Amino acid sequence: MNKKTIVVKFGTSTLTQGSPKLNSPHMMEIVRQIAKLHNDGFRIVIVTSGAIAAGRHYLNHPQLPPTIASKQLLAAVGQSQLIQAWEKLFAIYDIHIGQLLLTRADIEDRERFLNARDTLHALLDNHIIPVINENDAVATAEIKVGDNDNLSALVAILVQAEQLYLLTDQQGLFDSDPRKNPGAKLIPVVEQITDHIRSIAGGSGSNLGSGGMMTKIIAADVATRSGIETIIAPGDRPNVIADLAYEQNIGTKFIAHQSDRLESRKQWLFAAPSAGVITVDEGAQNAILEQNKSLLPAGIVNVEGRFSRGEVVKIRTQSGKDIALGMPRYNSDALQLIKGRKSTYIENVLGYEYGAVAMHRDDMIIL
């Protein structure tokens, strides 16, 4: 049975139900729903928060200094508790899970990104449910707000999911803060993520996790631009995951941009590392942003970094604004030689040519 692929992200508040520890009965209910969908043929991927909360409870809520090392300590202890909780519950249904711990570096390195993609597809093809978390215990950078929201969007791109569910302690996105305004209304559908939508997203509603509504909007923006429908829904609603999978209207649905769905070779650009920067003049900037055109050598004013043909680089304006990501047709040394020149001079300068453009529009994503 060929069913859709769904990524489900659980925030700490959903898994703890507002308590200081993982809520086993609620996690059991989550697993029951996923097990049913799994047996119905859906391909389910879990992105789970909760390691730090689990570690804090396991160590009996120690008084630790408010440092990154303390968070990493709790994550190191709690990660095993978290995965054991998932494993024991899925074992009741004879379902195997596979754990992936990712850092931002794993996603920003192209080779590791593609390796992670292959691993995820192998797990799904063998009817194993991937359970993914940020590897906070070894992260060298500060544990940033909403990493698992953003991680879930990138995972959805990796597995070419049709849908992403961001389950939280809120009913969805409201037109104003429901904690401050009792008359706030739920927004059932968002066709386009605008500045207005971002402005009403508000801050974090929970002190247990690291995510807020704004990070979910950012994640929804990344996912929908890749053709992945995204839904913010209440994690404590009975049967919410199964009902969403079978197309019931719950929470806030963000419509996928199917008309310009990115090809798989472009999707990973959202997460791939930037190997360098190409600065362009105003004419090239307008051609890219306003006329949907490719980048010509004549429009390049500066090249930073050392990169190969096909690596991901940023396109930046002379005022310092990054406007696109893309894969150039020429390496950095070649671009240094042909920048500012007309395309007809490429072969004369280099002794070869890969075409008249420095970066084709099809290999470019507008930021």
mmCIF file of C-alpha atoms in Angstrom:
data_model
loop_
_atom_site.group_PDB
_atom_site.id
_atom_site.type_symbol
_atom_site.label_atom_id
_atom_site.label_comp_id
_atom_site.label_asym_id
_atom_site.label_seq_id
_atom_site.Cartn_x
_atom_site.Cartn_y
_atom_site.Cartn_z
ATOM 1 C CA MET A 1 0.000 0.000 0.000
ATOM 2 C CA ASN A 2 1.592 3.265 -1.121
ATOM 3 C CA LYS A 3 0.831 5.932 1.461
ATOM 4 C CA LYS A 4 2.260 9.360 2.085
ATOM 5 C CA THR A 5 5.341 10.150 4.163
ATOM 6 C CA ILE A 6 4.685 12.251 7.267
ATOM 7 C CA VAL A 7 7.155 13.876 9.661
ATOM 8 C CA VAL A 8 5.742 14.442 13.152
ATOM 9 C CA LYS A 9 7.572 16.782 15.520
ATOM 10 C CA PHE A 10 6.821 16.603 19.237
ATOM 11 C CA GLY A 11 7.738 19.511 21.474
ATOM 12 C CA THR A 12 8.771 19.028 25.074
ATOM 13 C CA SER A 13 5.487 20.476 26.297
ATOM 14 C CA THR A 14 3.558 17.851 24.317
ATOM 15 C CA LEU A 15 5.595 14.944 25.680
ATOM 16 C CA THR A 16 5.514 16.185 29.284
ATOM 17 C CA GLN A 17 1.945 17.520 29.197
ATOM 18 C CA GLY A 18 3.108 20.444 31.282
ATOM 19 C CA SER A 19 4.679 18.272 33.983
ATOM 20 C CA PRO A 20 8.413 18.163 34.847
ATOM 21 C CA LYS A 21 8.846 14.693 33.283
ATOM 22 C CA LEU A 22 7.866 12.641 30.239
ATOM 23 C CA ASN A 23 4.197 11.681 30.434
ATOM 24 C CA SER A 24 4.148 7.942 29.739
ATOM 25 C CA PRO A 25 0.355 7.559 29.289
ATOM 26 C CA HIS A 26 0.305 10.398 26.750
ATOM 27 C CA MET A 27 3.324 8.977 24.902
ATOM 28 C CA MET A 28 1.522 5.622 24.843
ATOM 29 C CA GLU A 29 -1.433 7.302 23.142
ATOM 30 C CA ILE A 30 0.921 8.921 20.604
ATOM 31 C CA VAL A 31 2.526 5.554 19.830
ATOM 32 C CA ARG A 32 -0.896 3.905 19.456
ATOM 33 C CA GLN A 33 -1.826 6.412 16.744
ATOM 34 C CA ILE A 34 1.503 6.133 14.927
ATOM 35 C CA ALA A 35 1.399 2.322 15.111
ATOM 36 C CA LYS A 36 -2.016 2.325 13.427
ATOM 37 C CA LEU A 37 -0.809 4.626 10.647
ATOM 38 C CA HIS A 38 2.368 2.562 10.279
ATOM 39 C CA ASN A 39 0.307 -0.590 9.854
ATOM 40 C CA ASP A 40 -1.962 1.238 7.396
ATOM 41 C CA GLY A 41 1.060 1.870 5.174
ATOM 42 C CA PHE A 42 2.006 5.443 6.083
ATOM 43 C CA ARG A 43 5.726 6.220 6.313
ATOM 44 C CA ILE A 44 6.170 8.038 9.637
ATOM 45 C CA VAL A 45 9.259 9.894 10.859
ATOM 46 C CA ILE A 46 9.423 11.224 14.428
ATOM 47 C CA VAL A 47 11.395 14.320 15.429
ATOM 48 C CA THR A 48 11.380 14.386 19.218
ATOM 49 C CA SER A 49 12.296 16.950 21.823
ATOM 50 C CA GLY A 50 12.365 16.123 25.522
ATOM 51 C CA ALA A 51 15.924 14.905 26.213
ATOM 52 C CA ILE A 52 16.782 17.753 28.575
ATOM 53 C CA ALA A 53 13.490 17.408 30.471
ATOM 54 C CA ALA A 54 14.012 13.639 30.722
ATOM 55 C CA GLY A 55 17.562 14.102 31.991
ATOM 56 C CA ARG A 56 16.526 16.665 34.561
ATOM 57 C CA HIS A 57 13.856 14.324 35.938
ATOM 58 C CA TYR A 58 16.158 11.284 35.894
ATOM 59 C CA LEU A 59 18.736 13.180 37.988
ATOM 60 C CA ASN A 60 16.008 14.351 40.375
ATOM 61 C CA HIS A 61 16.072 17.996 39.262
ATOM 62 C CA PRO A 62 19.610 18.977 40.265
ATOM 63 C CA GLN A 63 20.558 22.599 40.843
ATOM 64 C CA LEU A 64 22.936 23.305 37.972
ATOM 65 C CA PRO A 65 24.470 26.566 36.770
ATOM 66 C CA PRO A 66 22.666 28.079 33.765
ATOM 67 C CA THR A 67 25.379 27.141 31.272
ATOM 68 C CA ILE A 68 25.523 25.337 27.953
ATOM 69 C CA ALA A 69 27.533 22.579 29.637
ATOM 70 C CA SER A 70 24.639 22.008 32.056
ATOM 71 C CA LYS A 71 22.177 21.661 29.185
ATOM 72 C CA GLN A 72 24.540 19.288 27.422
ATOM 73 C CA LEU A 73 24.890 17.246 30.618
ATOM 74 C CA LEU A 74 21.119 16.930 30.922
ATOM 75 C CA ALA A 75 20.796 16.088 27.225
ATOM 76 C CA ALA A 76 23.504 13.405 27.481
ATOM 77 C CA VAL A 77 21.726 11.744 30.415
ATOM 78 C CA GLY A 78 18.225 12.301 29.103
ATOM 79 C CA GLN A 79 18.709 11.159 25.514
ATOM 80 C CA SER A 80 19.015 7.511 26.537
ATOM 81 C CA GLN A 81 15.943 7.860 28.765
ATOM 82 C CA LEU A 82 13.991 9.433 25.907
ATOM 83 C CA ILE A 83 14.871 6.815 23.296
ATOM 84 C CA GLN A 84 14.203 3.993 25.775
ATOM 85 C CA ALA A 85 10.745 5.416 26.395
ATOM 86 C CA TRP A 86 9.966 5.433 22.662
ATOM 87 C CA GLU A 87 11.519 2.001 22.144
ATOM 88 C CA LYS A 88 9.561 0.292 24.934
ATOM 89 C CA LEU A 89 6.259 1.729 23.766
ATOM 90 C CA PHE A 90 6.738 0.808 20.103
ATOM 91 C CA ALA A 91 7.849 -2.688 21.131
ATOM 92 C CA ILE A 92 4.311 -3.281 22.413
ATOM 93 C CA TYR A 93 3.214 -3.099 18.761
ATOM 94 C CA ASP A 94 6.214 -5.091 17.459
ATOM 95 C CA ILE A 95 7.489 -2.008 15.637
ATOM 96 C CA HIS A 96 11.201 -1.299 15.387
ATOM 97 C CA ILE A 97 12.613 2.208 15.646
ATOM 98 C CA GLY A 98 15.979 3.613 14.569
ATOM 99 C CA GLN A 99 17.604 6.531 16.345
ATOM 100 C CA LEU A 100 19.384 9.361 14.534
ATOM 101 C CA LEU A 101 21.105 12.082 16.537
ATOM 102 C CA LEU A 102 21.906 15.032 14.314
ATOM 103 C CA THR A 103 23.750 18.276 14.810
ATOM 104 C CA ARG A 104 23.519 21.303 12.597
ATOM 105 C CA ALA A 105 26.931 20.320 11.235
ATOM 106 C CA ASP A 106 25.505 16.999 10.021
ATOM 107 C CA ILE A 107 22.940 18.871 7.973
ATOM 108 C CA GLU A 108 25.266 21.630 6.809
ATOM 109 C CA ASP A 109 27.859 19.225 5.371
ATOM 110 C CA ARG A 110 26.715 18.047 1.959
ATOM 111 C CA GLU A 111 28.137 14.539 2.206
ATOM 112 C CA ARG A 112 26.756 13.977 5.711
ATOM 113 C CA PHE A 113 23.432 15.480 4.620
ATOM 114 C CA LEU A 114 23.176 12.987 1.776
ATOM 115 C CA ASN A 115 24.278 10.137 4.076
ATOM 116 C CA ALA A 116 21.518 11.068 6.530
ATOM 117 C CA ARG A 117 19.020 11.108 3.673
ATOM 118 C CA ASP A 118 20.091 7.645 2.539
ATOM 119 C CA THR A 119 19.866 6.283 6.091
ATOM 120 C CA LEU A 120 16.371 7.671 6.549
ATOM 121 C CA HIS A 121 15.163 6.163 3.285
ATOM 122 C CA ALA A 122 16.739 2.806 4.191
ATOM 123 C CA LEU A 123 14.942 2.785 7.545
ATOM 124 C CA LEU A 124 11.594 3.673 5.973
ATOM 125 C CA ASP A 125 12.017 1.140 3.170
ATOM 126 C CA ASN A 126 12.535 -1.540 5.831
ATOM 127 C CA HIS A 127 9.458 -0.491 7.835
ATOM 128 C CA ILE A 128 11.508 0.973 10.681
ATOM 129 C CA ILE A 129 10.349 4.261 12.199
ATOM 130 C CA PRO A 130 13.175 6.836 12.437
ATOM 131 C CA VAL A 131 13.285 8.759 15.722
ATOM 132 C CA ILE A 132 15.385 11.905 15.365
ATOM 133 C CA ASN A 133 16.644 14.478 17.830
ATOM 134 C CA GLU A 134 19.165 17.284 17.831
ATOM 135 C CA ASN A 135 22.413 15.936 19.292
ATOM 136 C CA ASP A 136 22.522 18.590 22.011
ATOM 137 C CA ALA A 137 25.075 16.682 24.084
ATOM 138 C CA VAL A 138 27.894 17.363 21.609
ATOM 139 C CA ALA A 139 26.694 20.564 19.947
ATOM 140 C CA THR A 140 29.507 23.109 20.032
ATOM 141 C CA ALA A 141 27.238 26.078 19.406
ATOM 142 C CA GLU A 142 24.646 27.268 21.887
ATOM 143 C CA ILE A 143 21.426 25.230 21.869
ATOM 144 C CA LYS A 144 19.330 27.612 19.842
ATOM 145 C CA VAL A 145 15.648 28.319 20.236
ATOM 146 C CA GLY A 146 13.524 26.071 18.060
ATOM 147 C CA ASP A 147 16.262 23.891 16.631
ATOM 148 C CA ASN A 148 13.950 20.875 16.514
ATOM 149 C CA ASP A 149 11.262 22.872 14.698
ATOM 150 C CA ASN A 150 13.809 23.794 12.043
ATOM 151 C CA LEU A 151 15.296 20.306 12.159
ATOM 152 C CA SER A 152 11.889 18.762 11.478
ATOM 153 C CA ALA A 153 11.447 20.904 8.352
ATOM 154 C CA LEU A 154 14.857 19.846 7.071
ATOM 155 C CA VAL A 155 14.104 16.204 7.867
ATOM 156 C CA ALA A 156 10.841 16.543 5.933
ATOM 157 C CA ILE A 157 12.876 17.750 2.948
ATOM 158 C CA LEU A 158 15.361 14.892 3.404
ATOM 159 C CA VAL A 159 12.647 12.227 3.235
ATOM 160 C CA GLN A 160 10.594 14.120 0.610
ATOM 161 C CA ALA A 161 7.584 14.091 2.915
ATOM 162 C CA GLU A 162 4.135 15.184 1.840
ATOM 163 C CA GLN A 163 3.260 16.573 5.268
ATOM 164 C CA LEU A 164 4.914 17.952 8.420
ATOM 165 C CA TYR A 165 2.999 18.052 11.721
ATOM 166 C CA LEU A 166 4.309 20.407 14.417
ATOM 167 C CA LEU A 167 2.545 19.263 17.581
ATOM 168 C CA THR A 168 2.583 21.692 20.469
ATOM 169 C CA ASP A 169 0.674 22.862 23.553
ATOM 170 C CA GLN A 170 -1.219 25.448 21.474
ATOM 171 C CA GLN A 171 -4.309 24.852 19.337
ATOM 172 C CA GLY A 172 -2.549 26.392 16.355
ATOM 173 C CA LEU A 173 -1.735 29.917 15.191
ATOM 174 C CA PHE A 174 -4.085 32.613 16.479
ATOM 175 C CA ASP A 175 -4.651 36.130 15.157
ATOM 176 C CA SER A 176 -3.371 37.436 18.512
ATOM 177 C CA ASP A 177 -1.876 35.937 21.680
ATOM 178 C CA PRO A 178 -4.629 33.729 23.218
ATOM 179 C CA ARG A 179 -2.895 33.903 26.610
ATOM 180 C CA LYS A 180 -3.435 37.664 26.680
ATOM 181 C CA ASN A 181 -6.535 38.050 24.533
ATOM 182 C CA PRO A 182 -9.495 35.737 25.335
ATOM 183 C CA GLY A 183 -11.094 36.791 22.043
ATOM 184 C CA ALA A 184 -8.184 35.579 19.922
ATOM 185 C CA LYS A 185 -9.312 33.542 16.919
ATOM 186 C CA LEU A 186 -7.622 30.470 15.482
ATOM 187 C CA ILE A 187 -6.344 30.881 11.908
ATOM 188 C CA PRO A 188 -7.358 27.608 10.195
ATOM 189 C CA VAL A 189 -5.465 28.091 6.922
ATOM 190 C CA VAL A 190 -2.421 30.160 5.936
ATOM 191 C CA GLU A 191 -2.025 30.470 2.175
ATOM 192 C CA GLN A 192 1.164 32.530 2.333
ATOM 193 C CA ILE A 193 3.557 33.293 5.205
ATOM 194 C CA THR A 194 3.668 37.086 5.200
ATOM 195 C CA ASP A 195 5.227 39.666 7.510
ATOM 196 C CA HIS A 196 1.817 39.939 9.176
ATOM 197 C CA ILE A 197 1.783 36.212 9.941
ATOM 198 C CA ARG A 198 5.291 36.466 11.387
ATOM 199 C CA SER A 199 4.331 39.474 13.502
ATOM 200 C CA ILE A 200 1.481 37.648 15.249
ATOM 201 C CA ALA A 201 3.508 34.489 15.936
ATOM 202 C CA GLY A 202 4.462 35.649 19.438
ATOM 203 C CA GLY A 203 7.010 34.125 21.806
ATOM 204 C CA SER A 204 7.542 30.816 23.549
ATOM 205 C CA GLY A 205 4.648 29.616 25.677
ATOM 206 C CA SER A 206 6.556 27.029 27.693
ATOM 207 C CA ASN A 207 9.642 27.107 29.888
ATOM 208 C CA LEU A 208 10.398 23.390 29.456
ATOM 209 C CA GLY A 209 11.390 23.391 25.805
ATOM 210 C CA SER A 210 13.335 25.719 23.557
ATOM 211 C CA GLY A 211 10.736 26.408 20.876
ATOM 212 C CA GLY A 212 8.136 29.111 20.332
ATOM 213 C CA MET A 213 5.498 29.828 17.721
ATOM 214 C CA MET A 214 7.891 31.945 15.663
ATOM 215 C CA THR A 215 10.258 29.007 15.132
ATOM 216 C CA LYS A 216 7.285 26.966 13.917
ATOM 217 C CA ILE A 217 6.441 29.683 11.391
ATOM 218 C CA ILE A 218 10.043 29.639 10.166
ATOM 219 C CA ALA A 219 9.926 25.838 9.890
ATOM 220 C CA ALA A 220 6.599 26.016 8.051
ATOM 221 C CA ASP A 221 8.086 28.552 5.634
ATOM 222 C CA VAL A 222 11.020 26.269 4.794
ATOM 223 C CA ALA A 223 8.797 23.201 4.429
ATOM 224 C CA THR A 224 6.010 24.781 2.377
ATOM 225 C CA ARG A 225 8.530 26.304 -0.027
ATOM 226 C CA SER A 226 9.646 22.742 -0.685
ATOM 227 C CA GLY A 227 6.104 21.602 -1.431
ATOM 228 C CA ILE A 228 5.458 20.120 2.027
ATOM 229 C CA GLU A 229 2.125 20.908 3.655
ATOM 230 C CA THR A 230 2.704 21.901 7.287
ATOM 231 C CA ILE A 231 0.215 21.820 10.166
ATOM 232 C CA ILE A 232 0.584 23.276 13.658
ATOM 233 C CA ALA A 233 -1.796 21.313 15.875
ATOM 234 C CA PRO A 234 -2.491 20.572 19.563
ATOM 235 C CA GLY A 235 -0.509 17.570 20.736
ATOM 236 C CA ASP A 236 -2.983 16.772 23.509
ATOM 237 C CA ARG A 237 -6.039 16.472 21.243
ATOM 238 C CA PRO A 238 -7.332 12.877 21.179
ATOM 239 C CA ASN A 239 -6.332 11.005 17.992
ATOM 240 C CA VAL A 240 -4.794 14.165 16.506
ATOM 241 C CA ILE A 241 -2.072 12.430 14.435
ATOM 242 C CA ALA A 242 -4.367 9.839 12.877
ATOM 243 C CA ASP A 243 -7.053 12.432 12.196
ATOM 244 C CA LEU A 244 -4.555 14.740 10.485
ATOM 245 C CA ALA A 245 -3.244 11.861 8.366
ATOM 246 C CA TYR A 246 -6.788 11.166 7.202
ATOM 247 C CA GLU A 247 -7.327 14.804 6.232
ATOM 248 C CA GLN A 248 -9.376 16.156 9.151
ATOM 249 C CA ASN A 249 -9.062 19.916 9.625
ATOM 250 C CA ILE A 250 -7.264 20.555 12.921
ATOM 251 C CA GLY A 251 -5.050 23.436 14.025
ATOM 252 C CA THR A 252 -3.475 25.718 11.421
ATOM 253 C CA LYS A 253 -2.641 24.377 7.969
ATOM 254 C CA PHE A 254 0.088 26.049 5.900
ATOM 255 C CA ILE A 255 -0.510 25.436 2.211
ATOM 256 C CA ALA A 256 2.394 23.932 0.280
ATOM 257 C CA HIS A 257 3.762 25.786 -2.738
ATOM 258 C CA GLN A 258 3.092 22.990 -5.209
ATOM 259 C CA SER A 259 3.312 25.292 -8.210
ATOM 260 C CA ASP A 260 7.019 25.856 -7.665
ATOM 261 C CA ARG A 261 7.880 22.666 -5.759
ATOM 262 C CA LEU A 262 11.647 22.424 -5.665
ATOM 263 C CA GLU A 263 13.345 19.559 -7.414
ATOM 264 C CA SER A 264 15.144 17.164 -5.081
ATOM 265 C CA ARG A 265 18.530 18.420 -6.272
ATOM 266 C CA LYS A 266 17.548 21.918 -5.102
ATOM 267 C CA GLN A 267 15.824 20.979 -1.839
ATOM 268 C CA TRP A 268 18.990 20.285 0.106
ATOM 269 C CA LEU A 269 20.234 23.801 -0.632
ATOM 270 C CA PHE A 270 18.127 24.970 2.307
ATOM 271 C CA ALA A 271 20.402 23.043 4.651
ATOM 272 C CA ALA A 272 23.650 22.619 2.754
ATOM 273 C CA PRO A 273 26.687 24.654 3.811
ATOM 274 C CA SER A 274 27.747 27.805 2.056
ATOM 275 C CA ALA A 275 31.216 27.249 0.620
ATOM 276 C CA GLY A 276 31.628 30.857 -0.446
ATOM 277 C CA VAL A 277 29.996 34.131 -1.446
ATOM 278 C CA ILE A 278 29.425 35.707 -4.858
ATOM 279 C CA THR A 279 28.728 39.437 -4.642
ATOM 280 C CA VAL A 280 26.703 40.841 -7.534
ATOM 281 C CA ASP A 281 26.001 44.300 -8.882
ATOM 282 C CA GLU A 282 22.605 45.978 -8.968
ATOM 283 C CA GLY A 283 21.866 44.848 -12.517
ATOM 284 C CA ALA A 284 22.426 41.188 -11.653
ATOM 285 C CA GLN A 285 20.461 41.610 -8.442
ATOM 286 C CA ASN A 286 17.455 42.897 -10.375
ATOM 287 C CA ALA A 287 17.804 40.192 -13.028
ATOM 288 C CA ILE A 288 17.726 37.473 -10.351
ATOM 289 C CA LEU A 289 14.993 38.910 -8.118
ATOM 290 C CA GLU A 290 12.754 40.734 -10.567
ATOM 291 C CA GLN A 291 13.240 38.929 -13.880
ATOM 292 C CA ASN A 292 13.807 35.338 -12.687
ATOM 293 C CA LYS A 293 17.059 35.158 -14.672
ATOM 294 C CA SER A 294 20.357 33.312 -14.300
ATOM 295 C CA LEU A 295 23.545 34.953 -13.033
ATOM 296 C CA LEU A 296 25.981 36.032 -15.740
ATOM 297 C CA PRO A 297 29.726 36.571 -15.163
ATOM 298 C CA ALA A 298 29.311 40.244 -16.074
ATOM 299 C CA GLY A 299 27.187 40.819 -12.962
ATOM 300 C CA ILE A 300 29.758 39.446 -10.509
ATOM 301 C CA VAL A 301 31.839 42.021 -8.631
ATOM 302 C CA ASN A 302 33.543 39.808 -6.023
ATOM 303 C CA VAL A 303 34.159 36.142 -5.180
ATOM 304 C CA GLU A 304 34.946 34.991 -1.619
ATOM 305 C CA GLY A 305 36.059 31.539 -0.474
ATOM 306 C CA ARG A 306 37.448 28.516 -2.276
ATOM 307 C CA PHE A 307 34.797 26.278 -3.777
ATOM 308 C CA SER A 308 34.374 23.707 -6.495
ATOM 309 C CA ARG A 309 31.936 23.716 -9.370
ATOM 310 C CA GLY A 310 28.589 22.549 -7.979
ATOM 311 C CA GLU A 311 29.172 23.471 -4.338
ATOM 312 C CA VAL A 312 26.617 25.719 -2.667
ATOM 313 C CA VAL A 313 27.432 29.418 -2.392
ATOM 314 C CA LYS A 314 25.553 32.517 -1.320
ATOM 315 C CA ILE A 315 24.674 35.309 -3.712
ATOM 316 C CA ARG A 316 25.033 38.644 -1.945
ATOM 317 C CA THR A 317 24.268 42.237 -2.918
ATOM 318 C CA GLN A 318 26.833 45.011 -2.645
ATOM 319 C CA SER A 319 24.929 46.276 0.400
ATOM 320 C CA GLY A 320 25.607 42.942 2.144
ATOM 321 C CA LYS A 321 22.204 41.260 1.836
ATOM 322 C CA ASP A 322 22.094 37.551 0.976
ATOM 323 C CA ILE A 323 19.449 37.076 -1.721
ATOM 324 C CA ALA A 324 19.968 33.512 -2.945
ATOM 325 C CA LEU A 325 21.735 30.179 -2.613
ATOM 326 C CA GLY A 326 22.955 28.265 -5.607
ATOM 327 C CA MET A 327 25.434 25.976 -7.314
ATOM 328 C CA PRO A 328 27.773 27.788 -9.745
ATOM 329 C CA ARG A 329 28.808 26.325 -13.090
ATOM 330 C CA TYR A 330 32.430 27.376 -12.440
ATOM 331 C CA ASN A 331 34.756 27.050 -9.451
ATOM 332 C CA SER A 332 35.996 30.007 -7.440
ATOM 333 C CA ASP A 333 39.308 30.333 -9.324
ATOM 334 C CA ALA A 334 37.502 30.444 -12.658
ATOM 335 C CA LEU A 335 34.942 32.949 -11.402
ATOM 336 C CA GLN A 336 37.739 35.229 -10.189
ATOM 337 C CA LEU A 337 39.059 35.272 -13.768
ATOM 338 C CA ILE A 338 35.754 35.834 -15.562
ATOM 339 C CA LYS A 339 33.937 38.113 -13.083
ATOM 340 C CA GLY A 340 32.771 41.348 -14.664
ATOM 341 C CA ARG A 341 33.339 39.995 -18.186
ATOM 342 C CA LYS A 342 30.866 39.261 -20.936
ATOM 343 C CA SER A 343 29.987 35.599 -21.430
ATOM 344 C CA THR A 344 31.547 35.580 -24.887
ATOM 345 C CA TYR A 345 34.984 35.937 -23.252
ATOM 346 C CA ILE A 346 34.688 32.851 -20.984
ATOM 347 C CA GLU A 347 36.397 30.401 -23.338
ATOM 348 C CA ASN A 348 39.114 32.871 -24.298
ATOM 349 C CA VAL A 349 39.964 33.506 -20.632
ATOM 350 C CA LEU A 350 39.648 29.967 -19.262
ATOM 351 C CA GLY A 351 40.382 27.837 -22.310
ATOM 352 C CA TYR A 352 37.075 26.014 -21.791
ATOM 353 C CA GLU A 353 33.480 26.842 -20.938
ATOM 354 C CA TYR A 354 30.505 25.214 -19.219
ATOM 355 C CA GLY A 355 27.995 27.588 -20.766
ATOM 356 C CA ALA A 356 27.332 31.295 -20.801
ATOM 357 C CA VAL A 357 25.980 31.625 -17.249
ATOM 358 C CA ALA A 358 27.914 31.608 -13.986
ATOM 359 C CA MET A 359 24.922 30.109 -12.174
ATOM 360 C CA HIS A 360 21.764 28.850 -13.858
ATOM 361 C CA ARG A 361 18.379 29.820 -12.501
ATOM 362 C CA ASP A 362 17.458 26.142 -12.109
ATOM 363 C CA ASP A 363 20.375 25.738 -9.662
ATOM 364 C CA MET A 364 19.329 28.687 -7.528
ATOM 365 C CA ILE A 365 16.976 29.290 -4.593
ATOM 366 C CA ILE A 366 15.817 32.792 -3.705
ATOM 367 C CA LEU A 367 16.025 33.449 0.028
#
